[in-house]
Each structure stands twice: as structure tokens, then as C-alpha cells.
């Protein structure tokens, strides 16, 4: 939920840390700060921090520069304590000679803080992270170790053994210039191996412009860095194994390019990202799909008699489309579990139940916990993930990558359509092992290949959709309505609208309208119908008429050629024809553009909406 970056090398640390924070700001943007070590005796560690956006920190650093070749930095999504200067990281210990940044939640921080205060420690913030800084500083000051680097490592290890909760931390001490210690449990941390310089970051996007050689730390790993060397052990002091990976995207892919917002860039990347999701996975001569990463034999796949799909937010909506797809094409009972519920609900699962966790970031703590809960019960848990090397990707028992490229905008867009595409491939694969005919399989493969061009066609309507958005900016609320495969699409459309334009919106199965929701219909509450020409089209027309009869404005998303809707709907957005089961992939595009144009017109911060962050790594 926060972004961390540490640097040690020959260059000035401040510009590198600021650039890294800019690339991490989507992880949290309530406040930011840096601490730089310059080895001088009078002010060995210079700490600068400010509430609000990163520009506030830049301004401070212009007024009060911080020089040095080793430093740490942090951009915050507030968990404990409001976004104030004092609560911003880095935090120092009592001596002021230690600085630390933390991503995660120290659940037992209050009892630790009470003990430290009894010992005379004075705290300057309300955060749990400052408690960790004092714990490390306390252990450091009490140590008899003569070597400052080892002393800091031991102090970090001793402090971490006292905490309950999650952490991704980087710490440095004035006695050990040019030396960083990092550790993780439950929050991501990646090491960047530059030549004559080393990096630590919450995700690889912050350092990809400096190096593509990365080590994704695992839970309980502890790493020591100098500009020319590194070592990885675990918090118990044992040597730890690690693997050097090559980052799978370029710095340009992690930039906005000519787009005004990451979200718009990622919406317009969908012809490519959808293609990447099925590239190499369509097997024409079998009229089926291949997902080698599942690491399941045909026999094992054939024995699956129930599927559970877990995710949060948009990923849960993709999972819901997946439920309809798998039951429709493979006839396997499938259900969706909100990951944060699954981890506590203790649902009965028999041994032939296959569990999938779906996550763009691969770091969402509830989804991670759901995966570990399924594994604890002895189930094989597979991941459908975008971020290569993420915790879910590494800890799952197999799975498939989306290959969407980095998704920086907080609002998920291309990851949703790629997740649904992958779930369609899974449904085809499982279906063709059961009852799905060759002809039906071939038709679906053909339609999957046609999707990118159809998405391109919808994207050409962006200005038309913007004009529609401008008509309804003063909406008091919005309803999103769909049936069957597009009930989850309606939920997804509502979430997009809520999270970036802050308009209250709710998604519903369209027929539910008359069971209470229709009371919300009014001239100030537009309804968005996701109603392609499919098996329930006429039912949707009837529901639309019920809304119009109560003077509710209607925006209809429907299949090209359904011009009769122009007589009853206030606005119509057309999508190309496609099989009913693949329609959510196309229908999601107008919904993404609608919410985007609403947010821009309402002057909302599209890429960094209030109160949110891209990856929810705290509970
Ligand atoms: C969706 O637009 C939101 N950003 C949020 O609901 C997100 O889908 C959810 O937090 C899950 O994230 P994940 O896919 O990275 O696990």
C-alpha cells in the first residue's frame, strides 16, 4: 500500500529516490519523504518529508537540499495516523542516527510503543512504523557488536522478531555509511542489481530505468546492500536462496507517453494486452486452448469437479465472469469467493476442487491470504496474475500470467479484460475435455482472435463517450445494470465510476431493479444498461422501459445495429457483435471510457484517486 525505494551507489541519491517515488506514487500518495546519508559527522542523516503529493517534497528539497550517495525514501498510504509531515516516513530512532521506511502494518505496535515510552523513548508521530524505527535503534544501541554493519543487521533482526504483522522495510544507520538493510514479510521488496549501485524497491517499476537485473525477495528474507555487493539471509540468520530475474518490461512501458493519464494509456493498450493474454495459447487443431503454467496433466484437469475463483475488487468481477464462462462452456460447478471472505469463511471444499486466485498486482494481501488458506487445506491453488515475480506468482502452485505489461493507473482496466480473456481460455480448455464440440471451440478461438480489432473499433468512440459523460456530470448517483454474463460487467462499471469520479454508483442484475432498486430511479440518477443483443436482450429492453417510465435517463451499451434503442434510450454506445460469453470483454471498454471522461471532466485525479492505492498490501 506504500512505496519504498532505497539507493546506494556513486551517484547523488536524492534525484534517484525522487524519480523512484514518482514511479511508485500510485502505491500511495498521502505523504512522502527521503533520508540521505552523507557520512559527515555533524548531520550524517538528512531527513526531509512532507504531507501531500510528491511535489511538496520536491519543493522542500529545493529549499533544503539533501546530499549523499546512500538513501531511503517512501510514499505513503496512511494506515495509522493522518497524512501529516510528522507521520510521513522515513522515521528516526531516538538518536536520530537511524532512519527507516516501512510498508505494512505492525499489529502489536501499541504494546511495543508503551514499553518503549516507559523506557523513555519519545515519539513524534502516530504511526506504527516509528515504533519499528525505535525498536531497531534500541537494539542497535544495546548491542556489543563492534562492526556497525553487523550491528545494524542484528538490530533489525532482533526488532523484527518482536513484531506481529507485515513489513517491507529499508533501514540505514549513520555509523554504517553506504550500507542498507532491507527485509520483508507480507509486503513486497525487490533488489535491483546495478553496476556499482544497488537498489531496493516495493516494485520493480521504480528501478527498471537503472537495471533490469532483479531479485524478488521472499517472506522472511533479509538483504544487506553496499554499492558493490549484496547478501541475502533470512531473519533467523541462515543463508537464503535467491534467483536473479530479468525485468520483463521497459521503462517506456511504465511511462504515460503521449497520454494525459496512465488510465487512458492502459485503456488504449487493450487491443495489445488482450492479444498478449491469448498469444501462443490457442490450439487450432484441437479447437482448444493451452495453459501450460497450470502444471496440471489432462487427467488431473479431467478430475476437477468444482472450481473456486478468488479475488478482490475488479479481479472478483473478472472471476464472476469466469464463473459464467466455466459453467457455460465446461459445465463444472464454479463459484466466486471474495478473497477477504474466503480466508475466514472456511467453506467446505472437497479434494477435487481447484482453487484459483486472481490478482493484477499479485500482492493483494487478502488474495494472498486466500491462496495460503487454500494451500493450508491441501488444495492446489493456481494464480492468474499480471506482475511477474510477485508473491502470488511465486507462491502459487502454478498459474498463468496476463502479460498485460505494467498497469499503473489505480483503476484496473486492461487487467480486467485480460483476466476475463484468460478465464475464457480456461473455460475452453476444460470444456473441450468434456462436452464442448470442435465446432464450438473453433468458433470461440476465431472470436478471441477478432477481439483486438473489435476493441480498436470501440476505442474510436472515445469522443462520443466523452460527450455523453458531459451530459450527466451533475448525476446524484448512477445505476449499472446487466444480465447473465453482463451482471459482473455492471458491477465493474459501477466500481470504475465510484473509484475515479467519486459518484455513488451501484451495479445490479437488471431484473433486481423491481425488487427495491427502482426506488432510486429519478431524473438525477442515470442508468447504464449493458445490453448487447443476446439471449436476454428483450428482457433488458423491458427493464429499460421501466426506468424510462419513471423519467430515469438511460445510457445503453448494445450491439451495432440495435438502432431501435435510440428511440427509448437517451444515449447509445455500440459495440461490435460477439458471442454472449465474450461480450464482457467488449462491454467493459465503454464503461472504462465513461468513468474516465467523467473523472477528467470533474477534475478528479484519475491515476491517483483519493483514499486509494494500486495495490492493497495491508488489511
Ligand atoms: C480496481 O479498479 C481497483 N484498483 C481494486 O478494486 C483492485 O481491483 C483490487 O484491489 C484487486 O487488486 P489486484 O488485482 O492487484 O489483486
XYZ file of C-alpha atoms in Angstrom, residues 62 64 228 268 417 426 530 567-568 612:
10
model
C 14.747 22.727 -3.354
C 16.693 22.336 1.881
C 29.433 -3.181 -4.927
C -5.973 2.105 -25.255
C -10.200 -7.663 -19.905
C -9.518 -21.883 -19.177
C -25.081 -3.264 -20.543
C -35.996 5.581 -29.724
C -36.114 4.821 -25.997
C -6.969 4.625 -2.815
